């Protein structure tokens, strides 16, 4: 039987978003006559690349994926529901290509299972899907309800522009989700939580795939808490903040009223500030919640290992990190990885310090770690909160060769790295013919 010989990773220029193709190449044809297997991880963007770079249009990226896969996609992974990870599926030309690629297996977070919508409408709804309790089902329902509220927020007149932009990043992306549901039909979709079998090994000879996250609420209640004691706190706060403005939105926003200086003007300004603050908190908490539904996948083939954590934050990561003291083999596997997809586009809240410490302490005899970061400067945050975060970038450069889409100033359409499966390191492929 043919054996895997090399692994190739392409990180496409999509601006602020993620789109990665992992290709495993074999020394001869497999049973279907092809000598490669392909895994696409995410296909989204929220902001186009900076001026002077490749345009990063999703239809163009899909065409590249079709070319690089030879027209057949084995596995599609969508790490979580944010637009910068799935927006491309709602672009007509890109959607048409994805249908042609017809992935054999579609992997999504357990929170995306369409069966949840049939069981999450109330306390008397039907039984939870296999492996999930009512608490987990309720949590998934809260995410969907919060997105509905945020959609209304995004349309409110007078909302702060920065908050409105952040709210738009949390929308449901209904067309993209509908296509993913279509691609997942007929048993092709699997909705994963920590510890589940992914199904990838049956399609990709020699691959070992470990699902590290996300946990369900039953596996780790901390994933639902979002830094508050009450797992429903952020939704309760939203309901309170929208109780008055929601009715106004349903009826249509009245024309703005003009008020002169004095106590009435002061009171109106304070109420507007409070609404903006409540909206900003909801949007921030929903952003955290959706990030913590990210799939965390550890892929191992031969002597190589690759870590793809989506945008997972500490509430998701903690489920794995807490196991490390009692599971030295898992600790070693994470310490020895050859390629790390930088979480959350270089945000400071997605690469745990304890994970970085494992890489800092790894033996000099191990191959150099490669870190790939799909991001764009100037989109989110300022100063210490800017993405990508300067301190994180510096820390990653201490332990890894860092490759960023924001460094593709020559108009290249993707970063390409390759390694023999016998062992790293991953090396960049010259950009000839790219761009």
Coordinates of C-alpha atoms in Angstrom, one line a residue:
X1 CA 0.0 0.0 0.0
X2 CA 1.2 3.5 -0.8
X3 CA 2.7 5.4 2.1
X4 CA 2.7 9.1 3.0
X5 CA 5.9 10.9 2.1
X6 CA 5.3 14.6 2.6
X7 CA 2.8 17.2 4.0
X8 CA 2.1 20.5 2.4
X9 CA 0.4 23.4 4.1
X10 CA -1.0 26.4 2.2
X11 CA -2.2 29.5 4.0
X12 CA -4.3 31.7 1.6
X13 CA -4.3 35.4 1.7
X14 CA -7.8 36.3 2.8
X15 CA -7.1 39.5 4.8
X16 CA -8.5 39.1 8.3
X17 CA -9.7 35.5 8.3
X18 CA -8.5 31.9 8.0
X19 CA -8.2 29.5 5.1
X20 CA -5.7 26.7 5.2
X21 CA -5.2 23.6 3.0
X22 CA -3.3 20.7 4.4
X23 CA -2.3 18.2 1.7
X24 CA -0.8 14.8 2.4
X25 CA 1.1 13.3 -0.5
X26 CA 1.9 9.6 -1.0
X27 CA 4.5 7.7 -2.9
X28 CA 2.0 6.1 -5.2
X29 CA -1.7 6.1 -6.0
X30 CA -4.2 5.1 -3.3
X31 CA -7.3 2.9 -4.0
X32 CA -9.1 5.7 -5.8
X33 CA -6.1 6.4 -8.1
X34 CA -5.2 9.7 -6.4
X35 CA -1.8 10.1 -4.7
X36 CA -2.8 12.9 -2.3
X37 CA -5.4 13.7 0.3
X38 CA -6.6 17.2 1.1
X39 CA -8.1 18.9 4.2
X40 CA -9.5 22.4 4.0
X41 CA -9.6 24.2 7.3
X42 CA -11.9 27.3 7.3
X43 CA -12.8 29.5 4.4
X44 CA -13.7 33.0 5.6
X45 CA -12.8 36.7 5.9
X46 CA -14.1 39.8 7.6
X47 CA -11.8 42.4 6.1
X48 CA -9.9 42.3 2.8
X49 CA -6.1 42.4 2.7
X50 CA -4.3 45.7 3.0
X51 CA -3.7 47.9 0.0
X52 CA -1.0 46.6 -2.3
X53 CA -1.5 43.0 -1.4
X54 CA -3.3 40.2 -3.3
X55 CA -7.0 41.0 -3.3
X56 CA -7.9 37.9 -1.4
X57 CA -11.4 37.6 -3.0
X58 CA -13.1 34.5 -1.7
X59 CA -14.1 33.3 -5.2
X60 CA -10.4 33.6 -6.3
X61 CA -9.3 31.7 -3.2
X62 CA -11.9 28.9 -3.9
X63 CA -10.5 28.6 -7.4
X64 CA -7.0 28.2 -6.0
X65 CA -8.3 25.5 -3.6
X66 CA -9.9 23.7 -6.6
X67 CA -6.6 23.8 -8.5
X68 CA -4.5 22.7 -5.5
X69 CA -6.8 19.8 -4.7
X70 CA -7.2 18.6 -8.3
X71 CA -10.9 19.1 -7.9
X72 CA -11.5 16.7 -5.0
X73 CA -11.7 17.7 -1.3
X74 CA -11.5 14.9 1.2
X75 CA -12.2 16.8 4.4
X76 CA -13.7 20.2 5.2
X77 CA -13.2 21.6 8.7
X78 CA -15.0 24.7 9.8
X79 CA -13.5 25.6 13.2
X80 CA -16.4 27.8 14.4
X81 CA -19.3 30.0 13.3
X82 CA -17.5 33.4 13.0
X83 CA -17.7 35.1 9.6
X84 CA -13.9 35.3 9.3
X85 CA -13.9 31.5 9.2
X86 CA -16.9 30.7 7.0
X87 CA -18.0 33.8 5.1
X88 CA -16.7 32.5 1.8
X89 CA -19.4 29.9 1.8
X90 CA -22.0 32.6 1.1
X91 CA -20.1 34.0 -1.9
X92 CA -22.0 32.6 -5.0
X93 CA -18.9 31.8 -7.1
X94 CA -17.1 30.3 -4.1
X95 CA -20.1 28.3 -3.0
X96 CA -20.4 26.8 -6.5
X97 CA -16.8 25.6 -6.3
X98 CA -17.3 24.2 -2.8
X99 CA -20.2 22.2 -4.2
X100 CA -18.0 20.9 -7.0
X101 CA -15.3 19.9 -4.6
X102 CA -17.9 17.8 -2.7
X103 CA -16.0 17.1 0.5
X104 CA -16.4 13.5 1.6
X105 CA -16.4 14.5 5.3
X106 CA -17.4 17.8 6.9
X107 CA -16.3 18.5 10.5
X108 CA -17.9 21.2 12.7
X109 CA -18.2 21.9 16.4
X110 CA -20.9 20.1 18.4
X111 CA -22.7 23.4 18.8
X112 CA -23.4 23.4 15.0
X113 CA -25.4 20.2 14.9
X114 CA -28.7 21.0 13.1
X115 CA -30.5 18.5 15.4
X116 CA -29.9 20.9 18.3
X117 CA -32.4 23.3 16.8
X118 CA -35.2 20.7 17.2
X119 CA -34.4 20.1 20.9
X120 CA -33.5 23.5 22.2
X121 CA -36.8 25.5 22.0
X122 CA -37.8 25.0 25.7
X123 CA -37.6 22.8 28.8
X124 CA -40.2 20.4 27.4
X125 CA -38.5 20.0 24.0
X126 CA -37.4 16.6 22.8
X127 CA -34.4 14.6 24.0
X128 CA -30.9 15.9 23.5
X129 CA -28.9 14.4 20.6
X130 CA -26.6 11.4 21.6
X131 CA -23.8 12.4 23.9
X132 CA -25.3 15.8 24.9
X133 CA -27.2 16.7 28.1
X134 CA -30.0 19.4 28.3
X135 CA -27.4 21.8 29.7
X136 CA -25.2 21.5 26.6
X137 CA -28.2 21.8 24.3
X138 CA -29.4 24.9 26.2
X139 CA -25.9 26.5 25.8
X140 CA -26.0 26.0 22.1
X141 CA -29.4 27.5 22.0
X142 CA -28.2 30.5 23.9
X143 CA -25.5 31.1 21.3
X144 CA -28.1 31.2 18.5
X145 CA -30.4 33.5 20.5
X146 CA -27.6 35.9 21.2
X147 CA -26.8 36.1 17.6
X148 CA -30.4 37.0 16.8
X149 CA -30.2 39.8 19.4
X150 CA -26.9 41.0 18.0
X151 CA -28.4 41.1 14.5
X152 CA -31.0 43.5 15.8
X153 CA -28.3 45.6 17.5
X154 CA -26.4 45.9 14.3
X155 CA -29.4 47.6 12.7
X156 CA -30.1 50.1 15.5
X157 CA -29.8 53.8 14.7
X158 CA -27.4 55.8 16.8
X159 CA -25.2 52.8 17.8
X160 CA -21.5 53.6 18.1
X161 CA -19.8 52.7 14.8
X162 CA -17.1 50.6 16.5
X163 CA -19.7 48.5 18.3
X164 CA -21.8 48.2 15.2
X165 CA -18.8 46.8 13.3
X166 CA -18.0 44.4 16.0
X167 CA -21.7 43.3 16.1
X168 CA -21.6 42.6 12.3
X169 CA -18.7 40.2 12.9
X170 CA -21.0 38.1 15.2
X171 CA -23.9 37.7 12.7
X172 CA -25.2 34.2 11.9
X173 CA -24.0 34.1 8.3
X174 CA -27.2 32.3 7.4
X175 CA -26.3 31.6 3.8
X176 CA -22.9 30.2 4.7
X177 CA -24.4 27.9 7.4
X178 CA -27.1 26.7 5.0
X179 CA -24.5 25.6 2.5
X180 CA -22.5 23.9 5.2
X181 CA -25.7 22.1 6.3
X182 CA -26.2 21.0 2.6
X183 CA -22.6 19.8 2.3
X184 CA -23.0 17.9 5.6
X185 CA -26.1 15.9 4.5
X186 CA -26.3 12.1 3.9
X187 CA -24.0 11.3 6.8
X188 CA -21.1 13.4 5.6
X189 CA -21.3 15.8 8.6
X190 CA -19.8 15.1 12.0
X191 CA -20.2 17.5 15.0
X192 CA -17.3 17.1 17.3
X193 CA -16.4 17.6 20.9
X194 CA -13.3 16.8 22.9
X195 CA -12.4 13.2 22.7
X196 CA -14.6 12.2 19.8
X197 CA -13.3 10.2 16.8
X198 CA -13.2 12.6 13.9
X199 CA -13.6 10.0 11.1
X200 CA -10.6 11.5 9.2
X201 CA -8.4 8.4 9.6
X202 CA -10.7 6.3 7.4
X203 CA -10.2 8.7 4.5
X204 CA -6.5 9.7 5.0
X205 CA -4.2 6.7 5.4
X206 CA -1.5 7.1 8.1
X207 CA -3.2 10.1 9.7
X208 CA -4.0 10.3 13.4
X209 CA -6.4 13.1 14.4
X210 CA -7.1 14.0 18.0
X211 CA -10.0 16.3 18.9
X212 CA -8.8 18.3 21.9
X213 CA -11.7 20.7 21.9
X214 CA -14.2 22.1 22.3
X215 CA -15.6 20.3 25.4
X216 CA -19.3 20.2 25.9
X217 CA -20.8 21.9 29.0
X218 CA -21.0 18.5 30.6
X219 CA -17.3 17.7 30.0
X220 CA -16.2 21.1 31.3
X221 CA -18.7 23.7 32.6
X222 CA -16.1 26.4 32.4
X223 CA -16.5 26.6 28.6
X224 CA -19.9 28.2 29.2
X225 CA -19.0 30.7 31.9
X226 CA -17.1 33.3 29.9
X227 CA -15.4 34.7 33.0
X228 CA -18.7 35.1 34.9
X229 CA -20.2 32.9 37.6
X230 CA -23.5 32.5 35.7
X231 CA -23.2 30.8 32.3
X232 CA -26.1 32.7 31.1
X233 CA -25.0 36.1 32.4
X234 CA -24.2 37.7 29.1
X235 CA -27.6 36.8 27.7
X236 CA -29.4 38.0 30.7
X237 CA -27.6 41.3 30.5
X238 CA -28.5 41.6 26.9
X239 CA -32.2 41.0 27.5
X240 CA -32.2 43.8 30.1
X241 CA -30.3 46.2 27.8
X242 CA -32.6 45.5 24.9
X243 CA -36.0 45.4 26.7
X244 CA -36.8 49.0 25.7
X245 CA -34.9 49.3 22.4
X246 CA -36.1 45.9 21.0
X247 CA -39.7 47.1 20.9
X248 CA -38.6 50.3 19.1
X249 CA -36.6 48.2 16.6
X250 CA -39.7 46.1 15.8
X251 CA -41.9 49.1 15.3
X252 CA -39.3 51.0 13.3
X253 CA -36.8 53.5 14.7
X254 CA -38.4 57.0 15.0
X255 CA -36.8 60.1 13.6
X256 CA -34.1 61.5 15.9
X257 CA -35.3 64.2 18.3
X258 CA -33.5 67.4 18.9
X259 CA -32.9 68.6 22.4
X260 CA -31.2 71.7 23.7
X261 CA -28.6 71.8 26.4
X262 CA -29.6 71.1 30.0
X263 CA -30.8 68.1 32.2
X264 CA -32.9 66.4 29.4
X265 CA -30.0 66.4 27.0
X266 CA -27.6 65.1 29.7
X267 CA -30.0 62.3 30.6
X268 CA -30.4 61.3 26.9
X269 CA -26.7 61.2 26.4
X270 CA -26.2 59.0 29.5
X271 CA -28.9 56.6 28.3
X272 CA -27.2 56.4 24.9
X273 CA -23.9 55.7 26.6
X274 CA -25.4 53.0 28.7
X275 CA -27.0 51.3 25.6
X276 CA -23.7 51.4 23.8
X277 CA -21.9 50.0 26.8
X278 CA -24.5 47.2 27.2
X279 CA -24.2 46.4 23.5
X280 CA -20.4 46.4 23.6
X281 CA -20.4 44.0 26.5
X282 CA -22.8 41.6 24.8
X283 CA -20.8 41.7 21.5
X284 CA -17.6 41.1 23.4
X285 CA -19.0 38.2 25.4
X286 CA -20.6 36.6 22.3
X287 CA -17.3 36.9 20.5
X288 CA -15.6 35.0 23.4
X289 CA -18.4 32.4 23.5
X290 CA -18.2 31.6 19.8
X291 CA -14.4 31.5 19.8
X292 CA -14.7 28.9 22.6
X293 CA -16.7 26.6 20.3
X294 CA -13.7 26.3 18.1
X295 CA -12.5 22.8 17.1
X296 CA -8.9 22.2 18.4
X297 CA -7.3 19.5 16.2
X298 CA -4.0 17.8 16.6
X299 CA -3.0 16.1 13.3
X300 CA -0.2 13.6 13.2
X301 CA 1.2 11.8 10.2
X302 CA 4.5 9.9 10.3
X303 CA 6.9 11.9 12.4
X304 CA 5.0 15.2 11.8
X305 CA 2.4 16.9 13.9
X306 CA 0.3 20.0 13.2
X307 CA -1.9 21.9 15.7
X308 CA -5.0 23.8 14.4
X309 CA -6.9 25.5 17.3
X310 CA -9.3 27.8 15.4
X311 CA -9.8 30.8 17.7
X312 CA -10.1 28.8 20.9
X313 CA -9.6 30.9 24.1
X314 CA -8.7 29.8 27.6
X315 CA -12.1 28.4 28.6
X316 CA -11.8 25.9 25.7
X317 CA -8.1 25.3 26.1
X318 CA -8.3 24.7 29.8
X319 CA -10.0 21.3 29.2
X320 CA -6.7 20.1 27.6
X321 CA -4.2 22.0 29.6
X322 CA -5.6 20.6 32.9
X323 CA -4.8 17.1 31.6
X324 CA -1.2 17.7 31.0
X325 CA 0.2 17.0 34.5
X326 CA -1.4 13.6 34.6
X327 CA -0.8 12.7 30.9
X328 CA 2.9 13.1 30.1
X329 CA 2.4 11.6 26.7
X330 CA -0.1 14.3 25.7
X331 CA 2.2 16.9 27.1
X332 CA 5.1 15.5 25.0
X333 CA 2.9 15.4 21.8
X334 CA 2.0 19.1 22.2
X335 CA 5.6 20.0 23.0
X336 CA 6.9 18.3 19.9
X337 CA 4.5 19.8 17.3
X338 CA 6.0 20.9 14.0
X339 CA 3.4 23.4 12.9
X340 CA 1.1 25.7 14.9
X341 CA -1.7 27.7 13.4
X342 CA -1.7 30.8 15.5
X343 CA -5.0 31.1 17.3
X344 CA -7.3 34.0 16.8
X345 CA -5.1 35.8 14.2
X346 CA -2.5 36.7 16.8
X347 CA -4.8 37.9 19.5
X348 CA -3.4 37.8 23.0
X349 CA -6.3 35.7 24.4
X350 CA -5.8 32.6 22.2
X351 CA -2.3 31.2 22.7
X352 CA -1.9 30.0 26.3
X353 CA 1.3 30.9 28.0
X354 CA 1.7 27.3 29.3
X355 CA 1.6 26.0 25.7
X356 CA 4.2 28.5 24.7
X357 CA 6.3 27.4 27.7
X358 CA 6.3 23.8 26.3
X359 CA 7.8 25.0 23.1
X360 CA 10.3 27.3 24.8
X361 CA 11.6 24.3 26.8
X362 CA 11.7 21.8 24.0
X363 CA 15.0 20.0 23.2
X364 CA 17.4 21.7 20.8
X365 CA 17.5 18.4 18.9
X366 CA 13.9 18.8 17.8
X367 CA 13.2 20.5 14.4
X368 CA 12.4 24.2 14.5
X369 CA 8.7 24.9 15.0
X370 CA 6.8 26.7 12.2
X371 CA 4.0 29.1 13.2
X372 CA 1.5 30.3 10.5
X373 CA -0.7 33.3 11.2
X374 CA -3.5 34.5 9.0
X375 CA -4.2 38.1 10.0
X376 CA -4.3 41.8 9.1
X377 CA -3.0 44.7 11.0
X378 CA -5.3 47.6 11.9
X379 CA -8.6 45.7 12.0
X380 CA -9.1 45.0 15.7
X381 CA -7.8 46.8 18.8
X382 CA -5.1 49.4 19.5
X383 CA -1.9 49.5 21.5
X384 CA -1.6 46.5 23.8
X385 CA -5.0 45.1 22.5
X386 CA -4.0 45.3 18.9
X387 CA -4.3 42.2 16.7
X388 CA -1.8 40.8 16.0
X389 CA -0.5 41.4 19.5
X390 CA 3.1 42.6 19.5
X391 CA 4.2 40.8 22.7
X392 CA 2.7 37.5 21.4
X393 CA 4.4 37.9 18.0
X394 CA 7.8 38.5 19.7
X395 CA 7.2 35.4 22.0
X396 CA 6.3 33.2 19.0
X397 CA 9.4 34.4 17.1
X398 CA 11.5 33.2 20.0
X399 CA 10.3 29.6 19.6
X400 CA 9.3 29.4 15.9
X401 CA 9.7 30.6 12.4
X402 CA 6.7 32.8 12.0
X403 CA 4.9 33.1 8.7
X404 CA 2.1 35.7 8.4
X405 CA -0.2 36.6 5.5
X406 CA 0.3 40.2 6.5
X407 CA 3.9 39.9 5.3
X408 CA 2.9 39.0 1.7
X409 CA 3.7 42.5 0.4
X410 CA 4.7 41.2 -3.0
X411 CA 1.1 40.3 -3.9
X412 CA 1.5 36.6 -3.2
X413 CA -1.8 34.7 -2.9
X414 CA -0.7 32.2 -0.3
X415 CA 2.1 31.0 1.9
X416 CA 3.2 27.4 1.2
X417 CA 5.2 25.2 3.6
X418 CA 6.3 21.6 3.0
X419 CA 8.0 18.9 5.1
X420 CA 8.8 15.2 4.6
X421 CA 6.6 13.1 6.9
X422 CA 9.7 11.5 8.4
X423 CA 10.2 14.7 10.4
X424 CA 10.3 18.5 10.2
X425 CA 11.0 21.2 9.9
X426 CA 8.5 22.8 7.6
X427 CA 10.2 24.9 4.9
X428 CA 8.7 27.7 2.8
X429 CA 8.2 27.0 -0.9
X430 CA 9.5 29.8 -3.1
X431 CA 6.6 32.0 -4.4
X432 CA 7.4 31.5 -8.1
X433 CA 4.1 31.4 -10.0
X434 CA 2.2 32.5 -6.8
X435 CA 0.5 35.8 -7.4

